């Protein structure tokens, strides 16, 4: 504060100092130096923004540039309607030097380099020029990105081909710093063949911020930052602690951060792979909303990658070195399941493409997940086994053809969201479909397009009926604690002609997946013995219980579970009846307790229903 003290002394000497008193104020200190930050006025370079802002606003107003979600246009206009001149000078040791030179008399010359400055201004070599030591604001050079990378100011082939670009993906926090400035700079500098200013891109897709699992913004000072590389490759606990507490701006927080890290990541972070992380980000990206990061979701999508890998192994085991019907005109007989999965796949292509067109990456990812896990893996692969193990040659060829067709197409559909695993699998699957893979990649293959002619509506309806029948049998097994492998005889009542047809045509599927050894049609269901019953539409499915279960043992088991459910229900009810608890508990805790209440209530109702059925035997 030497200058301040000197000023006070001079005021006193001149008799101009009336009084000295204390004033409360905020004194800024440097995080690293720990000393007071002193302001210093210097000359700065500015860009006059007002003339650039109007065309940039018009580009969004007239639809040349669209924001997704649309509400971010309001944020854009709020900045652009109140623009200030832009200071582009930065006092840093790195960056693009400001292209301005000074002579000894303080005259300023601007050019691409010193040689151009001397040439354009007839400055002799004897005149000493010094370049401005400031560098450009990083957002200034970033604002030139869409065209400077394509060879501008030359009208290169790349510039003509790739400019303007299509979609910019960015965060809402830099809409003004980067997006607005790119729009202003591009409109000013780049013109099309007719002299019309070009926009840098047609769509701005705005993502949310990725926050921690509590919804807090990730920051090093809080110690809650998750490095994507650690989730991809994994990291040991001690290395993670060191990473989160080393080189901190506020070392006093290190102990707390270490404690929290050891609690949350007691075993470190396991490796999940690039594809699992990429797919998780897509699945959680919902229209500009912030994402509360969830390691459980990441683990779940790693399991999804494993599911795809194992499904592909099953397909390859049953198709490699076998006739899949692509290289010849041999007969192929397609089963109901084959025709159904082709229709399901086409429906997936249609829905997935619509979601991508609308920038709903979360819904697109969930569409892929639903089809791959639930339809392709859980149902279709199981439905292929009766054909592959017991079908004739034409039937097996048809199913192998379908397995390869659907998997190869599915890999192309999934590739943008899971590039590495799909590339690896495709290189083995594609040759089986008669495709060339040498010196090529899945990424240059045509993206799947919806083909309505591949949808067999009747097959879709019939197979859905088969699924409901199988699920009905499985539900009875679960409720009555009957072994999944125990063969059953079923009695059927109220069967329509379609029900009868579907049973006759699909006995192999029903026998294999529901473990049914005998079907009996009843004229009068009153003739049936004591049975466990389920329904598919109006069709009544009955399984005689005699000899299937030990009644006394089953009642004992149910009573024990019922007692446990009632005890848990009472505890939750008492807690929620406590007014003090309800008024003071966080919302998340109350939601958890209400979920428990519903869970215990549902369990009790189901157990009582099972008990009634068993007691009637």
Tab-separated table of C-alpha atoms in Angstrom, residues 343-566:
chain	number	residue	atom	x	y	z
A	343	UNK	CA	-41.315	-56.222	-37.171
A	344	UNK	CA	-40.118	-55.218	-33.701
A	345	UNK	CA	-36.794	-54.133	-35.164
A	346	UNK	CA	-38.455	-51.968	-37.825
A	347	UNK	CA	-40.654	-50.343	-35.166
A	348	UNK	CA	-37.487	-49.643	-33.179
A	349	UNK	CA	-35.783	-48.037	-36.195
A	350	UNK	CA	-38.791	-45.781	-36.734
A	351	UNK	CA	-39.084	-44.697	-33.095
A	352	UNK	CA	-35.332	-44.318	-32.608
A	353	UNK	CA	-34.972	-42.154	-35.727
A	354	UNK	CA	-37.855	-39.923	-34.652
A	355	UNK	CA	-36.205	-39.373	-31.267
A	356	UNK	CA	-32.869	-38.512	-32.899
A	357	UNK	CA	-34.597	-36.057	-35.241
A	358	UNK	CA	-36.130	-34.381	-32.179
A	359	UNK	CA	-32.828	-34.399	-30.247
A	360	UNK	CA	-34.326	-36.646	-27.571
A	361	UNK	CA	-31.189	-38.698	-27.030
A	362	UNK	CA	-32.545	-40.032	-23.739
A	363	UNK	CA	-35.601	-41.529	-25.425
A	364	UNK	CA	-33.478	-42.814	-28.311
A	365	UNK	CA	-31.150	-44.609	-25.886
A	366	UNK	CA	-34.073	-46.075	-23.962
A	367	UNK	CA	-35.610	-47.307	-27.229
A	368	UNK	CA	-32.414	-49.198	-28.050
A	369	UNK	CA	-32.206	-50.571	-24.521
A	370	UNK	CA	-35.816	-51.790	-24.525
A	371	UNK	CA	-35.518	-53.559	-27.869
A	372	UNK	CA	-32.078	-55.074	-27.272
A	373	UNK	CA	-32.561	-56.286	-23.718
A	374	UNK	CA	-36.252	-57.116	-23.537
A	375	UNK	CA	-37.274	-58.062	-27.078
A	376	UNK	CA	-34.118	-59.358	-28.755
A	377	UNK	CA	-32.234	-60.929	-25.833
A	378	UNK	CA	-34.915	-61.948	-23.327
A	379	UNK	CA	-37.495	-63.141	-25.844
A	380	UNK	CA	-36.242	-63.694	-29.354
A	381	UNK	CA	-33.006	-65.501	-28.519
A	382	UNK	CA	-34.946	-67.871	-26.253
A	383	UNK	CA	-37.543	-68.421	-28.977
A	384	UNK	CA	-34.819	-69.426	-31.448
A	385	UNK	CA	-33.730	-72.402	-29.355
A	386	UNK	CA	-36.644	-74.738	-30.217
A	387	UNK	CA	-36.016	-74.047	-33.922
A	388	UNK	CA	-32.217	-74.322	-33.822
A	389	UNK	CA	-32.312	-77.513	-31.750
A	390	UNK	CA	-35.325	-79.302	-33.270
A	391	UNK	CA	-36.352	-77.532	-36.491
A	392	UNK	CA	-35.809	-78.840	-39.999
A	393	UNK	CA	-33.050	-77.515	-42.268
A	394	UNK	CA	-35.166	-74.771	-43.874
A	395	UNK	CA	-36.460	-73.586	-40.493
A	396	UNK	CA	-32.958	-73.459	-39.018
A	397	UNK	CA	-31.660	-71.594	-42.066
A	398	UNK	CA	-34.489	-69.062	-41.748
A	399	UNK	CA	-33.766	-68.453	-38.069
A	400	UNK	CA	-30.005	-68.149	-38.636
A	401	UNK	CA	-30.722	-65.673	-41.453
A	402	UNK	CA	-32.929	-63.640	-39.114
A	403	UNK	CA	-30.383	-63.712	-36.271
A	404	UNK	CA	-27.678	-62.264	-38.522
A	405	UNK	CA	-30.011	-59.794	-40.258
A	406	UNK	CA	-31.303	-58.294	-37.024
A	407	UNK	CA	-27.976	-58.263	-35.159
A	408	UNK	CA	-26.024	-56.718	-38.049
A	409	UNK	CA	-28.667	-54.018	-38.519
A	410	UNK	CA	-28.956	-53.430	-34.777
A	411	UNK	CA	-25.195	-52.875	-34.510
A	412	UNK	CA	-25.411	-50.155	-37.177
A	413	UNK	CA	-28.342	-48.592	-35.341
A	414	UNK	CA	-26.479	-48.593	-32.017
A	415	UNK	CA	-23.109	-47.491	-33.376
A	416	UNK	CA	-23.434	-43.717	-32.723
A	417	UNK	CA	-24.090	-44.391	-29.033
A	418	UNK	CA	-21.798	-47.410	-28.534
A	419	UNK	CA	-19.066	-47.125	-31.185
A	420	UNK	CA	-16.384	-49.469	-29.861
A	421	UNK	CA	-18.273	-52.623	-28.974
A	422	UNK	CA	-20.471	-52.372	-32.081
A	423	UNK	CA	-17.419	-52.024	-34.344
A	424	UNK	CA	-15.757	-55.075	-32.787
A	425	UNK	CA	-18.840	-57.281	-33.069
A	426	UNK	CA	-19.781	-56.021	-36.542
A	427	UNK	CA	-16.419	-57.062	-37.959
A	428	UNK	CA	-17.348	-60.689	-37.153
A	429	UNK	CA	-21.065	-60.540	-37.924
A	430	UNK	CA	-21.027	-58.625	-41.222
A	431	UNK	CA	-19.239	-61.323	-43.288
A	432	UNK	CA	-21.984	-63.773	-42.306
A	433	UNK	CA	-24.453	-61.352	-43.929
A	434	UNK	CA	-22.376	-61.320	-47.117
A	435	UNK	CA	-20.827	-57.902	-46.403
A	436	UNK	CA	-17.205	-56.945	-47.035
A	437	UNK	CA	-15.295	-55.879	-43.901
A	438	UNK	CA	-11.675	-55.738	-45.058
A	439	UNK	CA	-10.283	-52.192	-44.880
A	440	UNK	CA	-13.676	-50.781	-43.928
A	441	UNK	CA	-15.616	-49.866	-40.802
A	442	UNK	CA	-19.159	-49.967	-39.524
A	443	UNK	CA	-19.094	-46.175	-39.351
A	444	UNK	CA	-19.194	-45.846	-43.149
A	445	UNK	CA	-22.082	-48.292	-43.581
A	446	UNK	CA	-25.570	-46.927	-44.403
A	447	UNK	CA	-27.627	-46.001	-41.367
A	448	UNK	CA	-30.779	-48.158	-41.040
A	449	UNK	CA	-33.977	-46.774	-42.558
A	450	UNK	CA	-37.502	-47.832	-41.566
A	451	UNK	CA	-38.957	-50.444	-43.938
A	452	UNK	CA	-42.700	-50.872	-43.414
A	453	UNK	CA	-42.855	-53.890	-45.735
A	454	UNK	CA	-40.899	-55.921	-43.164
A	455	UNK	CA	-43.647	-55.502	-40.556
A	456	UNK	CA	-45.993	-58.512	-40.340
A	457	UNK	CA	-48.908	-57.235	-38.238
A	458	UNK	CA	-50.442	-60.689	-37.777
A	459	UNK	CA	-47.130	-62.131	-36.589
A	460	UNK	CA	-46.756	-59.225	-34.171
A	461	UNK	CA	-50.186	-59.910	-32.644
A	462	UNK	CA	-49.707	-63.690	-32.478
A	463	UNK	CA	-46.312	-63.531	-30.818
A	464	UNK	CA	-47.522	-60.977	-28.265
A	465	UNK	CA	-50.275	-63.475	-27.381
A	466	UNK	CA	-47.643	-66.229	-27.000
A	467	UNK	CA	-45.632	-63.966	-24.681
A	468	UNK	CA	-48.679	-63.237	-22.525
A	469	UNK	CA	-49.447	-66.972	-22.280
A	470	UNK	CA	-45.882	-67.762	-21.193
A	471	UNK	CA	-45.881	-64.908	-18.667
A	472	UNK	CA	-49.180	-66.134	-17.222
A	473	UNK	CA	-47.649	-69.574	-16.586
A	474	UNK	CA	-44.494	-68.024	-15.116
A	475	UNK	CA	-46.558	-65.824	-12.786
A	476	UNK	CA	-48.418	-68.864	-11.474
A	477	UNK	CA	-45.114	-70.644	-10.883
A	478	UNK	CA	-43.793	-67.636	-8.987
A	479	UNK	CA	-46.895	-67.171	-6.859
A	480	UNK	CA	-47.147	-70.867	-6.008
A	481	UNK	CA	-43.397	-71.414	-5.645
A	482	UNK	CA	-43.363	-74.075	-8.366
A	483	UNK	CA	-39.931	-74.880	-9.813
A	484	UNK	CA	-39.355	-73.208	-13.237
A	485	UNK	CA	-38.095	-76.520	-14.630
A	486	UNK	CA	-41.049	-78.664	-13.513
A	487	UNK	CA	-43.221	-79.742	-16.502
A	488	UNK	CA	-46.868	-78.744	-16.143
A	489	UNK	CA	-50.213	-79.777	-17.549
A	490	UNK	CA	-52.626	-76.937	-18.228
A	491	UNK	CA	-56.392	-76.819	-18.520
A	492	UNK	CA	-57.918	-74.208	-20.836
A	493	UNK	CA	-61.419	-72.745	-20.817
A	494	UNK	CA	-63.241	-70.082	-22.861
A	495	UNK	CA	-60.804	-70.523	-25.762
A	496	UNK	CA	-61.641	-68.624	-28.951
A	497	UNK	CA	-60.826	-69.956	-32.408
A	498	UNK	CA	-57.785	-67.652	-32.480
A	499	UNK	CA	-56.646	-69.012	-29.092
A	500	UNK	CA	-56.915	-72.582	-30.370
A	501	UNK	CA	-55.037	-71.718	-33.575
A	502	UNK	CA	-52.268	-69.944	-31.718
A	503	UNK	CA	-51.793	-72.858	-29.320
A	504	UNK	CA	-51.657	-75.406	-32.139
A	505	UNK	CA	-49.225	-73.341	-34.211
A	506	UNK	CA	-46.901	-72.500	-31.322
A	507	UNK	CA	-46.796	-75.571	-29.095
A	508	UNK	CA	-43.025	-75.802	-29.527
A	509	UNK	CA	-42.560	-72.272	-28.130
A	510	UNK	CA	-45.022	-72.838	-25.269
A	511	UNK	CA	-43.527	-76.202	-24.368
A	512	UNK	CA	-39.974	-74.843	-24.403
A	513	UNK	CA	-40.401	-71.509	-22.638
A	514	UNK	CA	-43.320	-72.338	-20.312
A	515	UNK	CA	-42.370	-75.991	-19.725
A	516	UNK	CA	-45.852	-77.282	-20.626
A	517	UNK	CA	-46.163	-80.961	-21.453
A	518	UNK	CA	-49.934	-81.237	-22.002
A	519	UNK	CA	-52.802	-78.945	-23.076
A	520	UNK	CA	-56.419	-79.901	-22.301
A	521	UNK	CA	-59.440	-77.940	-23.544
A	522	UNK	CA	-62.412	-77.945	-21.127
A	523	UNK	CA	-65.993	-77.716	-22.293
A	524	UNK	CA	-67.077	-76.782	-18.776
A	525	UNK	CA	-64.565	-75.189	-16.428
A	526	UNK	CA	-66.642	-76.370	-13.454
A	527	UNK	CA	-65.185	-79.810	-14.176
A	528	UNK	CA	-61.698	-78.564	-13.256
A	529	UNK	CA	-60.081	-79.588	-9.943
A	530	UNK	CA	-58.564	-77.019	-7.546
A	531	UNK	CA	-56.324	-74.900	-9.757
A	532	UNK	CA	-54.161	-71.797	-9.863
A	533	UNK	CA	-55.675	-69.583	-12.546
A	534	UNK	CA	-54.547	-66.795	-14.861
A	535	UNK	CA	-56.003	-65.134	-17.958
A	536	UNK	CA	-54.899	-64.088	-21.438
A	537	UNK	CA	-57.802	-62.032	-22.688
A	538	UNK	CA	-60.870	-64.229	-22.142
A	539	UNK	CA	-58.824	-67.433	-22.201
A	540	UNK	CA	-58.707	-68.995	-18.757
A	541	UNK	CA	-55.476	-70.862	-17.993
A	542	UNK	CA	-55.651	-73.306	-15.087
A	543	UNK	CA	-52.905	-75.394	-13.498
A	544	UNK	CA	-54.093	-78.228	-11.192
A	545	UNK	CA	-52.267	-77.894	-7.891
A	546	UNK	CA	-52.694	-81.443	-6.602
A	547	UNK	CA	-49.301	-83.040	-6.206
A	548	UNK	CA	-47.393	-79.932	-7.279
A	549	UNK	CA	-46.798	-78.418	-3.864
A	550	UNK	CA	-46.627	-79.409	-0.187
A	551	UNK	CA	-49.636	-77.490	1.135
A	552	UNK	CA	-48.509	-77.367	4.779
A	553	UNK	CA	-44.955	-76.351	3.903
A	554	UNK	CA	-46.184	-73.712	1.478
A	555	UNK	CA	-48.606	-72.239	4.031
A	556	UNK	CA	-45.795	-72.134	6.589
A	557	UNK	CA	-43.555	-70.286	4.125
A	558	UNK	CA	-46.285	-67.800	3.227
A	559	UNK	CA	-47.129	-67.143	6.886
A	560	UNK	CA	-43.483	-66.335	7.657
A	561	UNK	CA	-43.295	-63.913	4.731
A	562	UNK	CA	-46.641	-62.432	5.712
A	563	UNK	CA	-45.430	-61.843	9.259
A	564	UNK	CA	-42.319	-60.113	7.948
A	565	UNK	CA	-44.344	-57.921	5.572
A	566	UNK	CA	-46.834	-56.949	8.293
